[in-house]
Amino acid sequence: MASKVKQITVWARGVVQDKEGRDIANGLANAAKKEGKFTQAFDNYVDLPDRVNVPLRKYARISDEEIEERYEYENEKPEVVIVADATLVKGINVLRGMEKGGVLVVNTDRKPEDILKFIPNRDLLKAIVCVDAKGICGEATVDFSGSEGGVDAVGLGAGMAAPILGALVRGTNLVKLENLAAVVKNKEALYKGHEQAVVKTL
Amino acid sequence: MAKEMVLSGCAASAQAAKMAKVEVICSYPIRPYTALMMELAKMVANGELDAEFIYGEGEHAQLSVVLGASAAGARVLTGSSGVGVTYAFETYSPIAGGRVPVQMMIADRALDPPGDFGSEHTDAMSCRDQGWLMGWAENPQEAFDNCLINYRVGEDHRVLLPQFVCQDGYFVSHIPGKVLLPDQSQVDEFLPPYTLPHPLDPKHPVSHGPQIRPDQGTIMDLQRAQAHLDAPAVIKEAIADFNRIFGRDYSPFVEEYMTDDAEMAFFIMGAHTMTARHAIKHLRSQGVKIGLVKLRFVRPWPTQEVAEALSKFKAVGVVETSTSYGGAMRGGNLLHEVRASLYDLPKRPLTTSFMAGLGGEMVPLKEFYYMADILSEMIKDGKAKKTVYWVGFEAEA
């Protein structure tokens, strides 16, 4: 894939975080679209249909030019990885494909140092951002209307996707906070996530 | 005013069916077409769409339900994918032979074995000779548009044929893209209300699908064949009206891209056309004289248009996303029809078949560059070394 396309991969847990994971990818793409970018956001088809707690990937792509690889269905080289459930880092190489200088965002109540212990290829990272999204706005929203290519019926960013997106702005310059605020429902949680995020530069 | 939305192919098809005021819908779940029914079920539940929504107990039942409803004068929609499409196979000939214009949206999926939910055209292509209209969408916008165009053509009393309205599973059905939703008044202008010449009606009893004698069979086959001879003129009318009302620029049967001075071309349909176009753009910047011809209708097959479009090239690569095991030339299904279309030309291009994207595998830019290299080699050698290349699996690849 052309390097001009920024790839963002979201890892989430099956069923219980299916919507939250998708909301993160969609929220990011929708906010970037407001900034005049070409964007894509979609589920990893082969991770679905999901089962409870299985690892799922959702993807977003942001580009200044038209995205030619519209039908390449995996992000091979993500420069930002978002982990919606911190326990995923223990069993999975979440940074797979990342080139040196990437950013990792993790939903956790632990400190960046604690999470980094579980990331064997942490030298790829230029920064890690930790945010206690669950602490800010509680459990995830469970809704299936937007799965399998359907149209989401309950709105984007009512659950913990909002604080995670807020935290993302602290570690990256992918999108502006105000553009995220224009697309997520729970703006208070978005701002809290942004304020409370802990950033460690590596 | 037309409204711009970002929708998956499934959701776009559901919006089109809603604007077509579909009256009876029959569902049975299978990936990847499922979201079509998810969306329609939501519309019916929310009171946005006044339609009977019936849950079939399988694909055979789905098609049987919509056959009955359409025969009774209702505009209908059903759909499926992969083995669901083939499970309903028995019903396809009676529906087409009965001249009942049901519409079936197919988001294609590879057939088993093993269980693979990736996109492949083989499921629908296996049903191509039953008398249905058939064609593929390249993106969610075309999925929307093709729904309306196919109702209009299939329900026209000069045609009266059912329609397989196909889109590549996942690539088109799941990956959202820009869709212009027209005004309802535009759709109403394009698509007249559905009528059947002799509907099932207790007040005016008629028989549909009775047992016949063998000597009555040929005439019915002939009429079904004749409908496919009559359909192209109706398709041309419908596309002209569609372009005028909705502000599009569709060709009825084949669309060409960068073919004016091209020596070689891809012949292709469906999702991967988009990637092929980008590949051609890059190849052109390196001086490679290549273009593409995209097929919009597989049935009725546009023999004349295909021959005319392809006659100007020295070499044509038929990009297949379906299998025809043991068939002539051992490629996919399209090569047979392309070669047959070219046979009467005084000067024919060299042709070969590229098996690409089977099982739902991606067809990235580099695979199109590989195919273009083969076409260049064919022109240089003055012959095709092989009639089929399994892209990514050839020794020299």
Coordinates of C-alpha atoms in Angstrom, one line a residue:
Chain A
M1 CA 0.0 0.0 0.0
A2 CA 1.2 3.4 -0.9
S3 CA 2.9 5.1 2.1
K4 CA 0.8 8.2 1.7
V5 CA -2.1 6.2 3.2
K6 CA -2.1 6.3 7.0
Q7 CA -3.3 3.0 8.4
I8 CA -4.9 2.7 11.8
T9 CA -5.7 -0.7 13.2
V10 CA -8.1 -1.2 16.2
W11 CA -8.1 -4.4 18.2
A12 CA -11.2 -5.2 20.2
R13 CA -13.0 -8.2 21.8
G14 CA -15.6 -10.1 19.9
V15 CA -19.3 -9.3 20.4
V16 CA -19.0 -7.2 23.6
Q17 CA -16.7 -4.7 21.9
D18 CA -17.7 -5.2 18.3
K19 CA -19.5 -1.9 18.1
E20 CA -16.9 0.0 20.2
G21 CA -14.1 -1.2 17.9
R22 CA -16.1 -0.2 14.9
D23 CA -16.9 3.2 16.4
I24 CA -13.3 4.0 17.0
A25 CA -12.5 3.3 13.3
N26 CA -15.5 5.1 12.0
G27 CA -15.1 8.0 14.4
L28 CA -11.6 8.5 13.2
A29 CA -12.5 8.3 9.5
N30 CA -15.5 10.6 9.9
A31 CA -13.5 13.2 11.7
A32 CA -10.7 13.0 9.1
K33 CA -13.3 13.4 6.4
K34 CA -14.3 16.7 8.0
E35 CA -10.7 17.8 7.5
G36 CA -11.0 17.1 3.7
K37 CA -9.2 13.7 3.8
F38 CA -9.9 10.6 1.8
T39 CA -10.9 8.0 4.3
Q40 CA -12.0 4.4 4.7
A41 CA -13.2 2.5 7.8
F42 CA -14.2 -1.2 7.8
D43 CA -14.3 -4.4 9.7
N44 CA -11.8 -7.2 9.1
Y45 CA -14.1 -9.6 7.4
V46 CA -12.3 -12.7 8.3
D47 CA -12.5 -12.0 12.1
L48 CA -16.2 -12.1 11.7
P49 CA -18.7 -13.5 12.4
D50 CA -17.3 -13.1 15.9
R51 CA -17.7 -15.0 19.1
V52 CA -17.6 -13.5 22.6
N53 CA -14.2 -12.2 23.4
V54 CA -12.3 -13.4 20.3
P55 CA -9.8 -10.8 19.0
L56 CA -11.3 -8.6 16.3
R57 CA -9.6 -6.0 14.0
K58 CA -11.2 -2.9 12.6
Y59 CA -9.4 -0.6 10.2
A60 CA -9.3 3.0 9.3
R61 CA -7.3 4.7 6.5
I62 CA -6.7 8.4 6.1
S63 CA -5.1 9.9 3.0
D64 CA -4.6 13.2 1.2
E65 CA -5.2 11.5 -2.1
E66 CA -7.7 9.0 -3.3
I67 CA -7.2 5.6 -1.7
E68 CA -6.3 3.2 -4.6
E69 CA -6.2 0.1 -2.4
R70 CA -9.9 0.3 -1.5
Y71 CA -10.3 -3.5 -1.8
E72 CA -7.2 -4.5 0.0
Y73 CA -8.9 -5.7 3.1
E74 CA -6.1 -5.7 5.8
N75 CA -3.9 -3.0 7.1
E76 CA -0.4 -4.4 6.5
K77 CA 1.5 -1.5 8.0
P78 CA -0.4 0.3 10.7
E79 CA 1.3 3.4 12.0
V80 CA -1.2 3.7 14.9
V81 CA -2.6 0.7 16.8
I82 CA -5.5 1.0 19.2
V83 CA -6.2 -1.7 21.7
A84 CA -9.7 -1.5 23.2
D85 CA -9.1 -4.3 25.8
A86 CA -5.7 -4.3 27.4
T87 CA -5.6 -8.0 28.0
L88 CA -5.2 -8.5 24.2
V89 CA -1.6 -7.4 24.3
K90 CA -0.6 -10.5 26.3
G91 CA -1.4 -13.1 23.6
I92 CA -1.2 -11.2 20.3
N93 CA 1.5 -9.3 18.5
V94 CA -0.7 -6.2 18.2
L95 CA 2.0 -4.2 16.5
R96 CA 2.4 -6.7 13.6
G97 CA 3.4 -4.9 10.4
M98 CA 4.2 -1.6 12.2
E99 CA 7.4 0.2 11.1
K100 CA 9.6 2.1 13.6
G101 CA 8.0 5.2 14.9
G102 CA 4.4 4.1 15.5
V103 CA 2.0 4.9 18.3
L104 CA 0.0 2.5 20.5
V105 CA -3.2 3.5 22.4
V106 CA -4.4 1.2 25.1
N107 CA -7.6 1.2 27.1
T108 CA -6.4 0.3 30.5
D109 CA -6.3 1.5 34.2
R110 CA -2.6 0.6 34.3
K111 CA 0.4 2.8 33.6
P112 CA 2.2 2.8 30.2
E113 CA 5.3 1.1 31.8
D114 CA 3.1 -1.8 33.0
I115 CA 1.6 -2.3 29.5
L116 CA 5.0 -2.0 27.7
K117 CA 6.2 -5.1 29.7
F118 CA 3.9 -7.2 27.5
I119 CA 5.0 -5.6 24.2
P120 CA 8.1 -7.5 23.1
N121 CA 8.5 -5.3 20.0
R122 CA 8.1 -2.0 21.9
D123 CA 11.1 -0.5 20.2
L124 CA 8.8 0.1 17.2
L125 CA 6.9 2.7 19.2
K126 CA 7.6 6.4 19.5
A127 CA 4.8 6.8 22.0
I128 CA 2.3 4.9 24.1
V129 CA -1.0 6.4 25.3
C130 CA -3.0 4.8 28.1
V131 CA -6.5 5.8 29.0
D132 CA -9.0 4.3 31.4
A133 CA -12.0 4.5 29.1
K134 CA -14.0 2.0 31.1
G135 CA -13.4 4.1 34.2
I136 CA -14.6 7.3 32.3
C137 CA -17.8 6.0 30.9
G138 CA -18.4 2.4 32.0
E139 CA -18.9 -0.7 30.0
A140 CA -19.1 -0.9 26.2
T141 CA -22.3 -0.4 24.2
V142 CA -23.6 -3.7 22.9
D143 CA -25.5 -3.2 19.7
F144 CA -25.4 -5.2 16.5
S145 CA -27.2 -3.0 14.0
G146 CA -24.0 -1.9 12.4
S147 CA -22.3 -5.3 12.0
E148 CA -21.9 -7.1 8.7
G149 CA -22.1 -3.9 6.7
G150 CA -25.4 -2.7 8.3
V151 CA -26.1 0.8 9.3
D152 CA -25.5 1.6 12.9
A153 CA -28.9 2.5 14.5
V154 CA -27.8 3.9 17.9
G155 CA -25.2 6.5 16.9
L156 CA -21.4 6.7 17.1
G157 CA -19.3 7.1 20.2
A158 CA -21.9 6.8 22.9
G159 CA -19.6 4.3 24.7
M160 CA -16.0 3.9 25.5
A161 CA -14.9 4.6 21.9
A162 CA -15.3 8.3 22.8
P163 CA -12.6 8.5 25.5
I164 CA -10.3 6.3 23.5
L165 CA -10.6 8.7 20.5
G166 CA -9.9 11.6 22.9
A167 CA -6.8 9.9 24.1
L168 CA -5.7 9.2 20.6
V169 CA -5.4 12.9 19.9
R170 CA -2.8 13.2 22.7
G171 CA -0.4 10.8 21.0
T172 CA -1.0 11.5 17.3
N173 CA -1.9 14.3 14.9
L174 CA -4.3 12.2 12.8
V175 CA -7.3 14.4 13.5
K176 CA -8.3 17.4 15.6
L177 CA -10.2 17.0 18.8
E178 CA -13.0 19.4 17.7
N179 CA -13.6 17.3 14.6
L180 CA -14.0 14.2 16.8
A181 CA -16.3 16.1 19.0
A182 CA -18.5 16.8 15.9
V183 CA -18.9 13.1 15.2
V184 CA -19.1 11.3 18.7
K185 CA -22.2 11.3 20.9
N186 CA -20.6 11.3 24.3
K187 CA -18.5 14.5 24.0
E188 CA -17.9 14.7 27.7
A189 CA -16.3 11.3 27.7
L190 CA -14.2 12.3 24.6
Y191 CA -12.9 15.4 26.5
K192 CA -12.2 13.4 29.7
G193 CA -10.3 10.7 27.7
H194 CA -8.3 13.5 26.1
E195 CA -7.5 15.1 29.5
Q196 CA -6.9 11.9 31.5
A197 CA -4.8 10.1 29.0
V198 CA -1.3 9.3 30.1
V199 CA 1.3 9.7 27.3
K200 CA 4.8 8.2 27.5
T201 CA 7.2 9.2 24.7
L202 CA 9.8 6.5 24.0
Chain B
M1 CA -32.2 17.0 -3.8
A2 CA -30.0 13.8 -4.0
K3 CA -28.4 13.1 -0.6
E4 CA -24.8 11.8 -0.3
M5 CA -24.3 8.9 2.1
V6 CA -21.5 6.5 3.0
L7 CA -23.0 3.0 2.7
S8 CA -21.9 -0.6 2.2
G9 CA -23.2 -2.4 -0.9
C10 CA -25.7 -4.3 1.2
A11 CA -27.1 -1.1 2.8
A12 CA -27.1 0.7 -0.6
S13 CA -29.2 -2.2 -2.1
A14 CA -31.6 -2.0 0.8
Q15 CA -32.1 1.8 0.2
A16 CA -32.7 1.1 -3.5
A17 CA -35.3 -1.6 -2.7
K18 CA -37.0 0.8 -0.3
M19 CA -37.1 3.6 -2.9
A20 CA -38.4 1.0 -5.4
K21 CA -41.3 0.4 -2.9
V22 CA -40.7 -3.3 -2.8
E23 CA -43.8 -5.0 -1.4
V24 CA -42.7 -8.5 -0.4
I25 CA -39.3 -9.5 1.0
C26 CA -38.2 -13.0 1.9
S27 CA -35.0 -13.5 3.9
Y28 CA -32.7 -16.3 5.1
P29 CA -29.4 -15.4 6.6
I30 CA -26.0 -16.2 5.0
R31 CA -22.9 -14.0 4.8
P32 CA -22.1 -11.7 3.2
Y33 CA -25.5 -10.6 1.8
T34 CA -27.1 -10.6 5.3
A35 CA -27.0 -6.9 5.9
L36 CA -29.4 -6.4 3.0
M37 CA -32.1 -8.1 5.1
M38 CA -30.9 -6.5 8.4
E39 CA -31.5 -3.1 6.8
L40 CA -34.8 -4.0 5.2
A41 CA -36.0 -5.6 8.5
K42 CA -35.2 -2.4 10.3
M43 CA -37.0 -0.2 7.8
V44 CA -40.1 -2.4 8.0
A45 CA -40.0 -2.4 11.9
N46 CA -39.5 1.3 12.0
G47 CA -42.5 1.9 9.6
E48 CA -40.3 3.4 6.9
L49 CA -41.1 0.7 4.5
D50 CA -44.6 -0.8 4.0
A51 CA -43.7 -4.4 3.0
E52 CA -44.4 -7.9 4.0
F53 CA -41.2 -9.3 5.5
I54 CA -41.2 -13.1 5.5
Y55 CA -38.5 -15.3 7.1
G56 CA -37.9 -18.3 4.8
E57 CA -36.8 -21.6 6.2
G58 CA -34.0 -21.8 3.6
E59 CA -33.1 -20.4 0.2
H60 CA -35.4 -22.7 -1.7
A61 CA -38.3 -21.4 0.4
Q62 CA -37.1 -17.8 -0.1
L63 CA -37.3 -18.1 -3.9
S64 CA -40.6 -20.0 -3.7
V65 CA -42.2 -17.3 -1.5
V66 CA -41.1 -14.4 -3.8
L67 CA -42.2 -16.4 -6.9
G68 CA -45.7 -16.7 -5.5
A69 CA -45.8 -13.0 -4.4
S70 CA -44.5 -11.7 -7.7
A71 CA -47.0 -13.9 -9.6
A72 CA -49.7 -12.3 -7.5
G73 CA -48.6 -8.9 -8.6
A74 CA -46.2 -7.7 -5.8
R75 CA -42.8 -6.2 -6.4
V76 CA -40.5 -8.6 -4.6
L77 CA -36.9 -8.9 -3.3
T78 CA -34.9 -11.8 -2.0
G79 CA -31.2 -12.5 -1.9
S80 CA -28.4 -14.9 -0.9
S81 CA -24.8 -15.7 -1.2
G82 CA -22.6 -18.7 -2.0
V83 CA -24.1 -22.1 -1.2
G84 CA -27.4 -20.4 -0.4
V85 CA -27.6 -19.4 -4.1
T86 CA -26.9 -22.9 -5.2
Y87 CA -29.3 -24.4 -2.6
A88 CA -32.2 -22.6 -4.4
F89 CA -31.1 -23.7 -7.9
E90 CA -34.2 -25.7 -8.6
T91 CA -36.4 -22.6 -8.5
Y92 CA -34.4 -20.5 -11.0
S93 CA -35.7 -22.1 -14.2
P94 CA -39.4 -22.2 -13.1
I95 CA -39.2 -18.5 -12.1
A96 CA -37.6 -17.5 -15.4
G97 CA -39.7 -19.9 -17.5
G98 CA -42.8 -18.6 -15.8
R99 CA -41.7 -15.1 -16.7
V100 CA -42.1 -13.8 -13.2
P101 CA -39.7 -10.8 -12.7
V102 CA -38.5 -11.4 -9.1
Q103 CA -35.3 -9.7 -8.1
M104 CA -32.5 -11.5 -6.2
M105 CA -29.5 -9.6 -4.8
I106 CA -26.5 -11.9 -4.7
A107 CA -23.5 -10.7 -2.7
D108 CA -21.3 -13.5 -4.0
R109 CA -19.3 -15.9 -2.0
A110 CA -17.0 -18.8 -2.8
L111 CA -18.7 -22.2 -2.9
D112 CA -17.5 -24.9 -0.5
P113 CA -15.3 -26.8 0.2
P114 CA -14.0 -25.7 2.5
G115 CA -16.2 -23.1 4.2
D116 CA -14.9 -19.9 2.7
F117 CA -16.9 -16.7 2.9
G118 CA -14.6 -14.7 0.5
S119 CA -16.0 -13.3 -2.7
E120 CA -16.0 -15.3 -5.9
H121 CA -18.4 -15.0 -8.8
T122 CA -18.8 -18.8 -9.2
D123 CA -22.0 -19.0 -7.1
A124 CA -24.0 -16.7 -9.3
M125 CA -22.2 -17.6 -12.5
S126 CA -23.2 -21.3 -12.0
C127 CA -26.9 -20.1 -12.4
R128 CA -26.3 -17.9 -15.5
D129 CA -28.1 -20.1 -18.1
Q130 CA -31.5 -20.3 -16.4
G131 CA -32.9 -17.2 -18.1
W132 CA -32.3 -14.5 -15.5
L133 CA -30.8 -11.1 -16.2
M134 CA -27.5 -10.9 -14.5
G135 CA -24.7 -8.4 -13.9
W136 CA -22.2 -7.1 -11.3
A137 CA -21.8 -3.9 -9.4
E138 CA -18.4 -2.3 -9.0
N139 CA -19.2 -0.3 -5.9
P140 CA -22.1 0.5 -3.5
Q141 CA -23.4 3.2 -5.9
E142 CA -23.8 0.7 -8.7
A143 CA -25.4 -1.7 -6.3
F144 CA -28.0 0.9 -5.6
D145 CA -28.4 1.9 -9.3
N146 CA -28.5 -1.7 -10.6
C147 CA -31.4 -2.6 -8.3
L148 CA -33.6 0.1 -9.9
I149 CA -32.4 -0.6 -13.5
N150 CA -33.1 -4.3 -13.1
Y151 CA -36.6 -3.8 -11.8
R152 CA -37.3 -1.5 -14.7
V153 CA -35.9 -3.9 -17.3
G154 CA -37.1 -7.2 -15.8
E155 CA -40.7 -5.9 -15.2
D156 CA -41.0 -4.4 -18.7
H157 CA -43.7 -6.5 -20.4
R158 CA -41.4 -6.9 -23.4
V159 CA -39.0 -8.7 -21.2
L160 CA -40.6 -10.2 -18.0
L161 CA -37.5 -11.9 -16.6
P162 CA -36.2 -12.3 -13.1
Q163 CA -32.9 -10.6 -12.2
F164 CA -29.7 -11.7 -10.4
V165 CA -28.4 -8.3 -9.2
C166 CA -24.9 -9.2 -8.1
Q167 CA -22.1 -7.5 -6.1
D168 CA -18.8 -8.8 -4.9
G169 CA -19.2 -10.1 -1.4
Y170 CA -17.2 -8.2 1.2
F171 CA -15.4 -5.9 -1.3
V172 CA -18.7 -4.2 -2.3
S173 CA -21.2 -5.7 0.2
H174 CA -19.2 -4.7 3.3
I175 CA -16.7 -1.9 2.5
P176 CA -18.7 1.4 2.7
G177 CA -18.5 3.8 -0.2
K178 CA -20.1 7.0 -1.4
V179 CA -23.7 6.6 -2.5
L180 CA -25.9 9.4 -3.9
L181 CA -29.5 8.7 -2.8
P182 CA -31.9 10.3 -5.3
D183 CA -35.2 11.9 -4.6
Q184 CA -38.2 9.6 -4.4
S185 CA -39.7 11.6 -7.3
Q186 CA -36.7 10.7 -9.5
V187 CA -37.2 7.0 -8.7
D188 CA -40.9 7.2 -9.4
E189 CA -40.2 8.9 -12.7
F190 CA -37.8 6.1 -13.7
L191 CA -39.6 3.1 -12.3
P192 CA -43.3 2.7 -13.1
P193 CA -45.5 0.6 -10.7
Y194 CA -45.2 -3.2 -11.2
T195 CA -47.9 -5.0 -13.2
L196 CA -48.0 -8.5 -14.5
P197 CA -50.1 -9.3 -17.6
H198 CA -51.8 -12.3 -16.0
P199 CA -51.4 -12.2 -12.3
L200 CA -52.8 -14.8 -9.8
D201 CA -56.1 -13.3 -8.8
P202 CA -59.0 -15.2 -7.3
K203 CA -61.5 -12.9 -9.1
H204 CA -59.9 -13.7 -12.5
P205 CA -58.5 -17.3 -12.2
V206 CA -55.5 -18.2 -14.3
S207 CA -53.0 -21.1 -14.1
H208 CA -49.3 -20.5 -13.6
G209 CA -46.7 -23.3 -14.0
P210 CA -49.0 -26.2 -15.0
Q211 CA -47.7 -29.6 -16.1
I212 CA -47.3 -29.6 -19.9
R213 CA -46.7 -32.1 -22.7
P214 CA -43.2 -32.4 -24.1
D215 CA -44.3 -30.8 -27.4
Q216 CA -45.4 -27.7 -25.5
G217 CA -41.9 -27.3 -24.0
T218 CA -40.0 -26.0 -26.9
I219 CA -42.3 -23.1 -27.5
M220 CA -41.8 -22.0 -23.9
D221 CA -38.0 -22.3 -24.2
L222 CA -38.2 -20.3 -27.4
Q223 CA -40.2 -17.6 -25.7
R224 CA -37.7 -17.4 -22.8
A225 CA -34.8 -17.2 -25.4
Q226 CA -36.7 -14.5 -27.3
A227 CA -37.0 -12.4 -24.1
H228 CA -33.2 -12.3 -24.0
L229 CA -33.2 -11.2 -27.6
D230 CA -35.7 -8.4 -26.8
A231 CA -34.1 -7.4 -23.5
P232 CA -31.1 -5.4 -25.0
A233 CA -33.3 -2.8 -26.6
V234 CA -35.2 -2.3 -23.3
I235 CA -31.9 -2.1 -21.4
K236 CA -30.7 0.6 -23.7
E237 CA -33.9 2.6 -23.1
A238 CA -33.7 2.1 -19.4
I239 CA -30.0 3.2 -19.2
A240 CA -30.8 6.3 -21.3
D241 CA -33.6 7.2 -19.0
F242 CA -31.5 6.4 -15.9
N243 CA -28.7 8.6 -17.1
R244 CA -31.1 11.5 -17.9
I245 CA -33.1 11.3 -14.6
F246 CA -30.2 10.6 -12.2
G247 CA -27.4 12.4 -14.0
R248 CA -25.2 9.3 -14.6
D249 CA -23.1 8.3 -17.6
Y250 CA -23.6 4.5 -17.8
S251 CA -23.1 2.6 -21.0
P252 CA -25.7 -0.2 -21.3
F253 CA -23.4 -3.1 -21.7
V254 CA -19.7 -2.4 -21.8
E255 CA -17.8 0.5 -20.4
E256 CA -14.3 1.4 -21.7
Y257 CA -11.4 3.1 -19.8
M258 CA -8.4 4.5 -21.6
T259 CA -9.0 2.4 -24.7
D260 CA -8.6 5.0 -27.4
D261 CA -5.0 4.2 -28.4
A262 CA -4.7 1.0 -26.3
E263 CA -2.9 -2.0 -27.7
M264 CA -4.1 -4.3 -25.0
A265 CA -6.9 -4.4 -22.4
F266 CA -8.3 -6.1 -19.4
F267 CA -11.8 -7.5 -19.8
I268 CA -13.4 -7.5 -16.3
M269 CA -16.5 -7.0 -14.2
G270 CA -17.3 -6.2 -10.6
A271 CA -15.3 -4.8 -7.7
H272 CA -11.8 -5.4 -9.0
T273 CA -12.4 -3.1 -12.0
M274 CA -11.6 -0.2 -9.7
T275 CA -8.2 -1.5 -8.8
A276 CA -7.6 -2.3 -12.5
R277 CA -8.3 1.3 -13.4
H278 CA -5.7 2.5 -10.9
A279 CA -3.2 0.0 -12.3
I280 CA -3.9 1.2 -15.8
K281 CA -3.3 4.8 -14.8
H282 CA 0.1 3.9 -13.4
L283 CA 1.0 1.7 -16.4
R284 CA 0.0 4.5 -18.7
S285 CA 2.5 6.8 -16.9
Q286 CA 5.2 4.3 -17.8
G287 CA 4.1 4.3 -21.5
V288 CA 2.2 1.0 -21.5
K289 CA -0.7 1.3 -23.9
I290 CA -3.4 -0.5 -21.9
G291 CA -7.1 0.1 -21.1
L292 CA -10.0 -1.9 -19.9
V293 CA -13.4 -3.0 -20.9
K294 CA -15.9 -3.5 -18.1
L295 CA -18.9 -5.8 -18.6
R296 CA -22.2 -4.6 -17.0
F297 CA -24.5 -7.4 -18.1
V298 CA -23.5 -11.1 -18.3
R299 CA -27.0 -12.0 -19.3
P300 CA -28.1 -11.0 -21.8
W301 CA -24.5 -11.4 -23.1
P302 CA -23.8 -8.4 -25.3
T303 CA -22.1 -10.3 -28.1
Q304 CA -21.9 -7.4 -30.6
E305 CA -20.8 -4.8 -28.1
V306 CA -18.1 -7.1 -26.7
A307 CA -16.8 -7.9 -30.2
E308 CA -16.7 -4.2 -31.2
A309 CA -15.0 -3.1 -28.0
L310 CA -12.4 -5.8 -28.1
S311 CA -11.7 -5.8 -31.8
K312 CA -9.4 -2.8 -31.6
F313 CA -6.8 -4.5 -29.3
K314 CA -3.9 -6.7 -30.1
A315 CA -4.3 -8.7 -26.8
V316 CA -7.1 -9.1 -24.3
G317 CA -6.7 -10.5 -20.8
V318 CA -10.0 -11.8 -19.4
V319 CA -9.9 -11.3 -15.6
E320 CA -12.0 -14.1 -14.2
T321 CA -13.3 -14.4 -10.7
S322 CA -15.1 -17.6 -11.3
T323 CA -14.2 -21.2 -12.2
S324 CA -15.2 -23.5 -15.0
Y325 CA -13.4 -26.7 -14.1
G326 CA -12.5 -28.7 -17.2
G327 CA -14.1 -26.2 -19.5
A328 CA -12.8 -25.1 -22.9
M329 CA -9.3 -23.5 -22.5
R330 CA -9.5 -24.4 -18.8
G331 CA -10.0 -20.8 -17.7
G332 CA -13.1 -19.2 -16.2
N333 CA -16.5 -18.7 -17.6
L334 CA -15.9 -15.4 -19.3
L335 CA -13.2 -16.5 -21.6
H336 CA -15.6 -18.9 -23.4
E337 CA -18.1 -16.1 -24.1
V338 CA -15.4 -13.6 -25.1
R339 CA -13.8 -16.0 -27.6
A340 CA -17.2 -16.9 -29.0
S341 CA -18.1 -13.2 -29.4
L342 CA -14.8 -12.6 -31.3
Y343 CA -15.0 -15.6 -33.6
D344 CA -16.7 -13.9 -36.5
L345 CA -14.3 -11.0 -36.6
P346 CA -12.0 -10.9 -39.6
K347 CA -9.1 -9.9 -37.2
R348 CA -9.3 -11.1 -33.6
P349 CA -7.2 -10.1 -30.7
L350 CA -5.1 -12.6 -28.8
T351 CA -6.9 -13.7 -25.7
T352 CA -6.0 -15.3 -22.4
S353 CA -7.7 -16.0 -19.1
F354 CA -6.5 -14.7 -15.7
M355 CA -7.8 -16.6 -12.7
A356 CA -7.6 -13.9 -10.0
G357 CA -9.4 -13.2 -6.8
L358 CA -10.7 -16.7 -6.4
G359 CA -11.9 -17.6 -2.9
G360 CA -12.1 -13.9 -2.1
E361 CA -8.4 -13.3 -2.3
M362 CA -7.4 -9.7 -2.9
V363 CA -6.3 -8.6 -6.4
P364 CA -3.8 -5.9 -5.6
L365 CA -2.2 -3.5 -8.1
K366 CA 0.9 -5.7 -8.5
E367 CA -1.3 -8.6 -9.8
F368 CA -2.6 -6.3 -12.6
Y369 CA 1.0 -5.3 -13.4
Y370 CA 1.8 -9.0 -13.7
M371 CA -1.2 -9.5 -16.0
A372 CA -0.2 -6.5 -18.1
D373 CA 3.3 -8.0 -18.5
I374 CA 1.8 -11.2 -19.9
L375 CA -0.3 -9.2 -22.4
S376 CA 2.8 -7.3 -23.5
E377 CA 4.6 -10.6 -24.0
M378 CA 1.7 -12.0 -26.0
I379 CA 1.9 -9.0 -28.4
K380 CA 5.7 -9.4 -28.7
D381 CA 5.4 -13.2 -29.4
G382 CA 2.3 -12.8 -31.6
K383 CA 0.6 -15.6 -29.7
A384 CA -0.6 -16.5 -26.2
K385 CA 1.7 -19.0 -24.5
K386 CA -1.2 -20.2 -22.4
T387 CA -4.9 -19.8 -22.4
V388 CA -5.1 -19.6 -18.6
Y389 CA -2.9 -18.1 -15.9
W390 CA -3.6 -18.7 -12.2
V391 CA -2.4 -15.3 -11.0
G392 CA 0.0 -15.6 -8.1
F393 CA 0.4 -19.4 -8.6
E394 CA 2.4 -19.5 -11.9
A395 CA 6.0 -20.7 -11.7
E396 CA 7.3 -17.5 -13.4
A397 CA 5.2 -15.2 -11.3

